[in-house]
mmCIF file of C-alpha atoms in Angstrom:
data_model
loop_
_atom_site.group_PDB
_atom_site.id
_atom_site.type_symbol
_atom_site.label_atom_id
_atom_site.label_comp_id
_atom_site.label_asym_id
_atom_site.label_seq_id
_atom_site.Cartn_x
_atom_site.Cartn_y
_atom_site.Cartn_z
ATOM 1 C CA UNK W 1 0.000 0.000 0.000
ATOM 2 C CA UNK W 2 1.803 3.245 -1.272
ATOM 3 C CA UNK W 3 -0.099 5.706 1.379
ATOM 4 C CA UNK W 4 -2.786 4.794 3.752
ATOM 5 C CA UNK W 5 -4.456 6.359 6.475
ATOM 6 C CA UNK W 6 -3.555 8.833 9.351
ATOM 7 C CA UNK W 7 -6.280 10.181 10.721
ATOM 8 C CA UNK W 8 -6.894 12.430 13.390
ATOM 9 C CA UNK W 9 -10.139 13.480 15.382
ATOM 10 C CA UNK W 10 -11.962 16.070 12.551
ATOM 11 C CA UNK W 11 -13.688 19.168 14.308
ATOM 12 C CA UNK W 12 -15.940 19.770 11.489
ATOM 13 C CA UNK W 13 -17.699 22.874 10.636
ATOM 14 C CA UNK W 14 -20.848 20.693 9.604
ATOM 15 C CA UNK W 15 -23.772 20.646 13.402
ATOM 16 C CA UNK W 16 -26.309 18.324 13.239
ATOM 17 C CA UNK W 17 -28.802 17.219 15.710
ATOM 18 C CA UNK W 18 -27.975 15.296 19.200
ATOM 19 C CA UNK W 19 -28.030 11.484 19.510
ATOM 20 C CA UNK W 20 -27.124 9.239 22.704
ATOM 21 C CA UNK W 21 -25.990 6.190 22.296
ATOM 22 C CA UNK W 22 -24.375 3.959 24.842
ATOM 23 C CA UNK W 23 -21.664 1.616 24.116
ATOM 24 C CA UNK W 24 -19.883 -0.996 25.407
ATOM 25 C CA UNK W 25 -16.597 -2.738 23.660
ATOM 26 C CA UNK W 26 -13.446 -4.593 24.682
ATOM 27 C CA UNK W 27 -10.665 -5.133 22.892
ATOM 28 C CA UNK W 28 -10.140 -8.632 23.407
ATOM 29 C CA UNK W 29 -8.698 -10.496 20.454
ATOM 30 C CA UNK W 30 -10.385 -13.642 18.725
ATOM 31 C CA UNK W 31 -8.338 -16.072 17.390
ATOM 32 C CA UNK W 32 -9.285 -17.452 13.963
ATOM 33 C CA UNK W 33 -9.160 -20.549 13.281
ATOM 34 C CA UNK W 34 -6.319 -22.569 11.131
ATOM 35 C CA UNK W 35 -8.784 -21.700 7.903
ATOM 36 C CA UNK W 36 -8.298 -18.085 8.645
ATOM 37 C CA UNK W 37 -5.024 -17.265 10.269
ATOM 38 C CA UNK W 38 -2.861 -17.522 7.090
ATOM 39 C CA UNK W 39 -3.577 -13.960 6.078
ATOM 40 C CA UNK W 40 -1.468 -12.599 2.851
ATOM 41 C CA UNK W 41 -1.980 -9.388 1.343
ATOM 42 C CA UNK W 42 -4.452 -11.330 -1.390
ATOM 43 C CA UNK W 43 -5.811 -13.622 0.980
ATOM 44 C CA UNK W 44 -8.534 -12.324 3.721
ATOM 45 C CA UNK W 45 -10.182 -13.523 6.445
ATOM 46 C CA UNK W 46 -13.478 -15.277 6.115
ATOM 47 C CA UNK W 47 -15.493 -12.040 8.012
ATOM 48 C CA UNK W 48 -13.323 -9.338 5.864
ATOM 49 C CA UNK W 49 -14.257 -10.941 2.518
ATOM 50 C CA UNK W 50 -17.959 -11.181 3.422
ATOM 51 C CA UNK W 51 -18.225 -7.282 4.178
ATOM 52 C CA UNK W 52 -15.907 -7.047 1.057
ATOM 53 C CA UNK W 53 -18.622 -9.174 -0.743
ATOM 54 C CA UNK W 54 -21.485 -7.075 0.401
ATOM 55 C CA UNK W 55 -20.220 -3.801 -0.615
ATOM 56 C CA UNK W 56 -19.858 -4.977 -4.090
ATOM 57 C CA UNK W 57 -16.211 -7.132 -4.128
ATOM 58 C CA UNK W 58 -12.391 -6.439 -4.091
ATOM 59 C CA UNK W 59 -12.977 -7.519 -7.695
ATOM 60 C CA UNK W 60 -14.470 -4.649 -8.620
ATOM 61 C CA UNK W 61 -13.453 -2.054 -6.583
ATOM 62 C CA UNK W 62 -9.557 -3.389 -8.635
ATOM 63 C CA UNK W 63 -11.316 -2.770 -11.944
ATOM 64 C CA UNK W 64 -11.919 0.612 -11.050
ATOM 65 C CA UNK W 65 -9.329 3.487 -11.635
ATOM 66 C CA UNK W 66 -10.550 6.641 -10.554
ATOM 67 C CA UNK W 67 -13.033 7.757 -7.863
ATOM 68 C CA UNK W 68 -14.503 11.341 -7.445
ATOM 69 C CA UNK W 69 -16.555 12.520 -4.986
ATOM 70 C CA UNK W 70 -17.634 15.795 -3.369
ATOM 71 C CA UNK W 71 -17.927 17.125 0.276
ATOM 72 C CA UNK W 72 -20.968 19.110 0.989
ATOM 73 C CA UNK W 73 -19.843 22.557 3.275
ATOM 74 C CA UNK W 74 -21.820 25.355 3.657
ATOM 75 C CA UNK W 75 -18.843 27.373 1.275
ATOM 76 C CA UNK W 76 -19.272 25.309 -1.223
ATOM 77 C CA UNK W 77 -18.518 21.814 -2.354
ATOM 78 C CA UNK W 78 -15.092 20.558 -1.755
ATOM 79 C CA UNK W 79 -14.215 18.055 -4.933
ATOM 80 C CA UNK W 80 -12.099 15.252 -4.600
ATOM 81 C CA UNK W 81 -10.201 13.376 -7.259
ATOM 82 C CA UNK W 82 -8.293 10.227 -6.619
ATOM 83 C CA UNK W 83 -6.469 8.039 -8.997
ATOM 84 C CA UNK W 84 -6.908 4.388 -7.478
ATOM 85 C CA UNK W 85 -3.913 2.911 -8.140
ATOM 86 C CA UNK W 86 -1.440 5.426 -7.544
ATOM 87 C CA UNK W 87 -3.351 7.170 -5.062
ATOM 88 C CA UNK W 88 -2.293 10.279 -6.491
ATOM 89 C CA UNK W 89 -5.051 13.260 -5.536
ATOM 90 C CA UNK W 90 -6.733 16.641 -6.517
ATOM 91 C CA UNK W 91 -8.532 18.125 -3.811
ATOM 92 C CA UNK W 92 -10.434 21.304 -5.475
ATOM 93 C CA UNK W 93 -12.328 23.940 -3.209
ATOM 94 C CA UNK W 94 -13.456 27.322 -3.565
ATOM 95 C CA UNK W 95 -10.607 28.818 -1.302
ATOM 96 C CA UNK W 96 -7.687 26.971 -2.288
ATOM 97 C CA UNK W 97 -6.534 23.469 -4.396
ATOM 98 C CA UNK W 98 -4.451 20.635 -2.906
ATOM 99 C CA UNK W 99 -2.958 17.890 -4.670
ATOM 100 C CA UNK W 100 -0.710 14.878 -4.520
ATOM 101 C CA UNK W 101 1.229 13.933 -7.649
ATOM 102 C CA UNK W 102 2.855 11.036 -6.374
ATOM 103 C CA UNK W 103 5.586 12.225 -4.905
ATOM 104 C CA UNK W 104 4.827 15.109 -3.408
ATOM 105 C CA UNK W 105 1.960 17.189 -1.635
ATOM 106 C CA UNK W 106 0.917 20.462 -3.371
ATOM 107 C CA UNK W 107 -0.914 24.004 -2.243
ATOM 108 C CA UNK W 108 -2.752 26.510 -4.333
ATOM 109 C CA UNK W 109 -4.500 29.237 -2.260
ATOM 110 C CA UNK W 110 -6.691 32.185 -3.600
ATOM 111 C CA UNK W 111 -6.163 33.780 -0.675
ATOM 112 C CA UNK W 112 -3.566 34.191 1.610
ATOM 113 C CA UNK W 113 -3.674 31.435 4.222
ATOM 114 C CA UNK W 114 -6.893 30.116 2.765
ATOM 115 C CA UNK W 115 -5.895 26.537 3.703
ATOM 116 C CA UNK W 116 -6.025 26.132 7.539
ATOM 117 C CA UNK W 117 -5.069 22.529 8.036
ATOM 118 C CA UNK W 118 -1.902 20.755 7.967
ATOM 119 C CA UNK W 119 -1.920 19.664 4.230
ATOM 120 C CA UNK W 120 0.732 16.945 4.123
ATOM 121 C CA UNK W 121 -1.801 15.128 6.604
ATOM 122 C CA UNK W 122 -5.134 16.015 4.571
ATOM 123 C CA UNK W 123 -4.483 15.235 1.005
ATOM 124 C CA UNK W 124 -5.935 11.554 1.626
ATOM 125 C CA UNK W 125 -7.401 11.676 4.664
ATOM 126 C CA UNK W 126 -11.522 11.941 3.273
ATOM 127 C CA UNK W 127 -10.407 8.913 0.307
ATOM 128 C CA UNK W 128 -9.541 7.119 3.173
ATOM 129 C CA UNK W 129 -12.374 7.563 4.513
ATOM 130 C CA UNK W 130 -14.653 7.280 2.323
ATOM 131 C CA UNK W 131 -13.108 4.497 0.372
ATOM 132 C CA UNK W 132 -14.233 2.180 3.569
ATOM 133 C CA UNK W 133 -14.356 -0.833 3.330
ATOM 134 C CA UNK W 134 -12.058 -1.108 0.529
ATOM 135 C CA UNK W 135 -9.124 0.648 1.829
ATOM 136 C CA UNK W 136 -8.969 -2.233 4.255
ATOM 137 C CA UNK W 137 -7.746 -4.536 1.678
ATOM 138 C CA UNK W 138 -4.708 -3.007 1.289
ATOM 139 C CA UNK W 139 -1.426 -4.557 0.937
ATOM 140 C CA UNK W 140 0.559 -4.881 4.396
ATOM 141 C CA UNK W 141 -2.765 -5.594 6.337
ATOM 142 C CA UNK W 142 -2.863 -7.622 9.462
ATOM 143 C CA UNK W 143 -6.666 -8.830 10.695
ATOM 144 C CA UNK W 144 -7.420 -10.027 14.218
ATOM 145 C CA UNK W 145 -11.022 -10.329 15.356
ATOM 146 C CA UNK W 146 -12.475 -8.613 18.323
ATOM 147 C CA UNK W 147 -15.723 -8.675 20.801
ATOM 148 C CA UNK W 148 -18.775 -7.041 19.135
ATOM 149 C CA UNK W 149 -19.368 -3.437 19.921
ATOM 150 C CA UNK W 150 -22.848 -3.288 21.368
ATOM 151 C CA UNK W 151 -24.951 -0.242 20.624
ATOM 152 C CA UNK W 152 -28.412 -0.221 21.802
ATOM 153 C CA UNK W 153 -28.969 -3.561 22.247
ATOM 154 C CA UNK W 154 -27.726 -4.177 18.914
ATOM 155 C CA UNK W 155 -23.841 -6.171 18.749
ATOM 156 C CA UNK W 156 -21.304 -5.458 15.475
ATOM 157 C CA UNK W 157 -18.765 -8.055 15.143
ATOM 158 C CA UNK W 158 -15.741 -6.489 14.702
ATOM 159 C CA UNK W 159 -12.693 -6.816 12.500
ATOM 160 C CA UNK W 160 -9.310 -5.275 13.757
ATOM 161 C CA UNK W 161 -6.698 -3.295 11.396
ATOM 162 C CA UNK W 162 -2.912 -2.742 12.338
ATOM 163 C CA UNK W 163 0.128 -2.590 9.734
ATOM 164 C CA UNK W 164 3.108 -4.538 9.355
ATOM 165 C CA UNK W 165 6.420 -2.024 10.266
ATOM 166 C CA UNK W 166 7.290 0.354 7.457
ATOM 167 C CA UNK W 167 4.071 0.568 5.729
ATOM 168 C CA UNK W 168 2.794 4.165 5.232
ATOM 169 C CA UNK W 169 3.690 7.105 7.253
ATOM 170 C CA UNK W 170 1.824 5.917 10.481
ATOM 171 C CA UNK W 171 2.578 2.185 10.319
ATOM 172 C CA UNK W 172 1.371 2.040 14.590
ATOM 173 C CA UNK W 173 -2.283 2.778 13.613
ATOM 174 C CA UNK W 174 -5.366 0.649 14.407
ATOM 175 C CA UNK W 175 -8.896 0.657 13.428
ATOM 176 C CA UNK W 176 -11.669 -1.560 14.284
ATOM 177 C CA UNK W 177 -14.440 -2.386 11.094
ATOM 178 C CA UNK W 178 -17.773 -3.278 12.895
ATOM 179 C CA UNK W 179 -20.326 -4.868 10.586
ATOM 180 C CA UNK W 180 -23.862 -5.367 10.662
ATOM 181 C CA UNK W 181 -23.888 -9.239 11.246
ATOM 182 C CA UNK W 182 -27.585 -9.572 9.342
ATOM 183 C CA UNK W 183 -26.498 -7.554 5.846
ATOM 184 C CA UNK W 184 -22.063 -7.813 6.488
ATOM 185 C CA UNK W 185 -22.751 -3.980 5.701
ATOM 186 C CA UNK W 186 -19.678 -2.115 7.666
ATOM 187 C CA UNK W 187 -21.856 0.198 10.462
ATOM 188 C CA UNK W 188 -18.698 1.585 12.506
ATOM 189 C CA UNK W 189 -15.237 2.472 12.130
ATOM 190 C CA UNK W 190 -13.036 2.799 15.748
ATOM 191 C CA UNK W 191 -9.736 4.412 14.942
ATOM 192 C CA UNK W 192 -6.691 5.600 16.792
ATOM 193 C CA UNK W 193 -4.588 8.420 16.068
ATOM 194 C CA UNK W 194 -0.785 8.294 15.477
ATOM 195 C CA UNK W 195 0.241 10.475 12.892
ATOM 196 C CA UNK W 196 1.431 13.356 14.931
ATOM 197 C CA UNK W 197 2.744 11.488 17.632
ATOM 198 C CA UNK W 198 4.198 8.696 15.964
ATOM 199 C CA UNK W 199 3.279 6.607 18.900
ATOM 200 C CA UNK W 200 0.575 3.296 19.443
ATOM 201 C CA UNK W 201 -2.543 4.776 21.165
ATOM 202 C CA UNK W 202 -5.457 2.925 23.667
ATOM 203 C CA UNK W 203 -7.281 6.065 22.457
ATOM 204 C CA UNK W 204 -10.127 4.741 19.655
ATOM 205 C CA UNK W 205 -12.590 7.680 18.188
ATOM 206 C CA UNK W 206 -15.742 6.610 16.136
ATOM 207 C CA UNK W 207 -17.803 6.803 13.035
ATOM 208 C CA UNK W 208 -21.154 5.233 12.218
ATOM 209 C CA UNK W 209 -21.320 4.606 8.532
ATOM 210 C CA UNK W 210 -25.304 5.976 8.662
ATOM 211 C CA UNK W 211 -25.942 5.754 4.813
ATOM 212 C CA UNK W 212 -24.735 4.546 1.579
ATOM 213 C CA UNK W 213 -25.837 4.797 -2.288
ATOM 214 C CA UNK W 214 -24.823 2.254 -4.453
ATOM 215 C CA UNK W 215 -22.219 3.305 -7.439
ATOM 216 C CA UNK W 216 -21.657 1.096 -10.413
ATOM 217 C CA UNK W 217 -22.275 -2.006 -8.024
ATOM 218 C CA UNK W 218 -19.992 -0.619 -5.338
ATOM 219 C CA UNK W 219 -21.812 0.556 -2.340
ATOM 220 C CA UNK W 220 -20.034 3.137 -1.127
ATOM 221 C CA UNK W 221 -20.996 5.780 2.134
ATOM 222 C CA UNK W 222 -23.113 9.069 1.335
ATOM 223 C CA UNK W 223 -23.213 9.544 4.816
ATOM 224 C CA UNK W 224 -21.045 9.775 8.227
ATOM 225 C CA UNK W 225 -21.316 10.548 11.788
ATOM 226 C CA UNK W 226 -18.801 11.264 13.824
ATOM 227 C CA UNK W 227 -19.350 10.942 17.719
ATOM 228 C CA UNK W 228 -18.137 11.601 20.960
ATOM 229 C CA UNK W 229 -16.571 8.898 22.745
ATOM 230 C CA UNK W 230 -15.166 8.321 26.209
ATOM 231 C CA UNK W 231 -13.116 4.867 25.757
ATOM 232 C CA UNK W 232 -15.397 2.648 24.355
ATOM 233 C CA UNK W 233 -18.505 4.476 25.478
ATOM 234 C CA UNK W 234 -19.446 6.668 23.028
ATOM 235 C CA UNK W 235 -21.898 9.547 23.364
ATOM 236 C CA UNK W 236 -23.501 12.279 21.457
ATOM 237 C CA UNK W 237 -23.494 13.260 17.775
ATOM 238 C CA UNK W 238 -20.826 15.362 17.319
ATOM 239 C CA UNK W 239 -21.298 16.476 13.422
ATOM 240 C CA UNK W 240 -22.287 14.809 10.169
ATOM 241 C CA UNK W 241 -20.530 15.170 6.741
ATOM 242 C CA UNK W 242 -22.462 14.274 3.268
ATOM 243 C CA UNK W 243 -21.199 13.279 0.114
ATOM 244 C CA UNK W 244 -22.622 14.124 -3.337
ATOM 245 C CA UNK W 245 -21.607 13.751 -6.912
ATOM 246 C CA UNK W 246 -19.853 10.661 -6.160
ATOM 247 C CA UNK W 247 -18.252 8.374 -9.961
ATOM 248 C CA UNK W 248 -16.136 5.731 -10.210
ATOM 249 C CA UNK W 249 -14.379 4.772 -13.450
ATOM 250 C CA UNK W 250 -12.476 2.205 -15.419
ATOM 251 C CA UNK W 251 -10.212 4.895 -17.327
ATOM 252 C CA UNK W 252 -7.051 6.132 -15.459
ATOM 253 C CA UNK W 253 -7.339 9.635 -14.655
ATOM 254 C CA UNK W 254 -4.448 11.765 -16.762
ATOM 255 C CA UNK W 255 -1.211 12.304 -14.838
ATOM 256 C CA UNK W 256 -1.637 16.173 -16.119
ATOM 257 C CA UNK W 257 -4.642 16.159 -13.261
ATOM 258 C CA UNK W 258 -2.594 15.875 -10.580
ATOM 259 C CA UNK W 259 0.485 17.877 -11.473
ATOM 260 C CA UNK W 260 1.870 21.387 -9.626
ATOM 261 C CA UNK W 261 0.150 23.704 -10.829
ATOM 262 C CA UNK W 262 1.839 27.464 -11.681
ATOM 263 C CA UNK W 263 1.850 29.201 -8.616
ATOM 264 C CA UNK W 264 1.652 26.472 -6.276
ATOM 265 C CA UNK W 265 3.590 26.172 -3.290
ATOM 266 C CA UNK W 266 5.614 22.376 -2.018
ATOM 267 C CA UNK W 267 4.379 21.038 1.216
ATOM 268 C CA UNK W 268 7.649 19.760 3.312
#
């Protein structure tokens, strides 16, 4: 996997309406069985493939080259372009354009200091997101089952994520993929944060996966929620973030798309 994901907790600019929820969770690893334990980077575990399966297949997710998809924000649409197999990136908003050619991280700003955020660390963060679950499939992927997560009454299996050393720029990150165990829909994603610290956290922050649309038989999110959590218990709705406009294709975006454009600044 050339990049994958460091993510941090997002104060969004998006409110949305309260929710309580009460959860419980431990992190107490499964072991799978002989059938499952031999994980490669081609070869997934038995829970993995199903939630693979039900979102419409590694298979097809690999035919696909590019995916585009916009963020809804109340100044405007912020556009996202990402070249699948490269994971090179065009991130195009009203204020400013960002972009990854490969081998390094761009800024364009039509303002000064339009950008806010530490760009190095944003350029894939959303793809990451929202390419869930397929991003999980990812070379250099270890799985370990865990307990469900229980909200209201209702238990998600869950799936756990960690790297093997050297992979990506935040190899000590974890997530946790809980699944709806009737539809093998993924429902929540627990993360930790290591990017800035560079060091293995306890500390997991959630997102439901509230609603998804279904793209060229992918079904990918239109919908997430962020919440508040304290350890495994999380609590209110803490903002919401749509998506819109959403393609996926077979042709490979241009290289020109994602090159420096005149004017634009390096991010060390």
């Amino acid at each position: 996997m050339k990049h994958y994901i460091a993510i941090a907790t997002l104060f969004l600019v998006l409110t949305s309406c309260k929710q309580n929820a009460e959860v419980k969770a431990e992190i107490e690893t499964i072991k799978y069985s002989e059938e499952t334990l031999d994980v490669t980077t081609s070869i997934y575990p038995e829970n993995i493939t199903k939630v693979l399966e039900s979102h419409g297949g590694i298979d097809k997710w690999n035919e696909m080259e590019s995916l585009v998809f916009e963020i809804e924000k109340p100044d405007g649409n912020e556009k996202t372009t990402t070249a699948l197999k490269s994971r090179k990136s065009l991130i195009e908003a009203k204020q400013y354009t960002l972009g990854y050619d490969g081998k390094q991280v761009w800024l364009t700003e039509n303002e000064e200091k339009a950008y806010k955020g530490n760009q190095k660390f944003y350029y894939n963060l959303m793809f990451y997101f929202y390419g869930m679950p397929f991003v999980l499939a990812d070379n250099g992927i270890i799985y370990e089952a865990v307990k469900p997560l229980e909200v209201e009454g209702v238990k998600y299996p869950g799936i756990k994520v960690s790297y093997e050393a050297g992979v990506g720029e935040s190899p000590e990150d974890e997530y946790i993929l809980y699944f709806d165990e009737a539809t093998n829909k993924m429902a929540w994603l627990g993360y930790t944060v290591t990017y800035f610290s560079k060091e293995k956290s306890k500390d997991f922050h959630f997102i439901k996966y509230s609603e998804w649309q279904n793209i060229k038989g992918l079904v990918l999110p239109s919908k997430l929620e962020w919440y508040e959590a304290d350890g495994f218990k999380i609590g209110e709705k803490r903002s919401e973030m749509k998506f819109v406009n959403i393609s996926v294709s077979e042709t490979k975006p241009k290289d020109s798309v994602f090159e420096k454009t005149e004017g634009a600044t390096t991010v060390e």
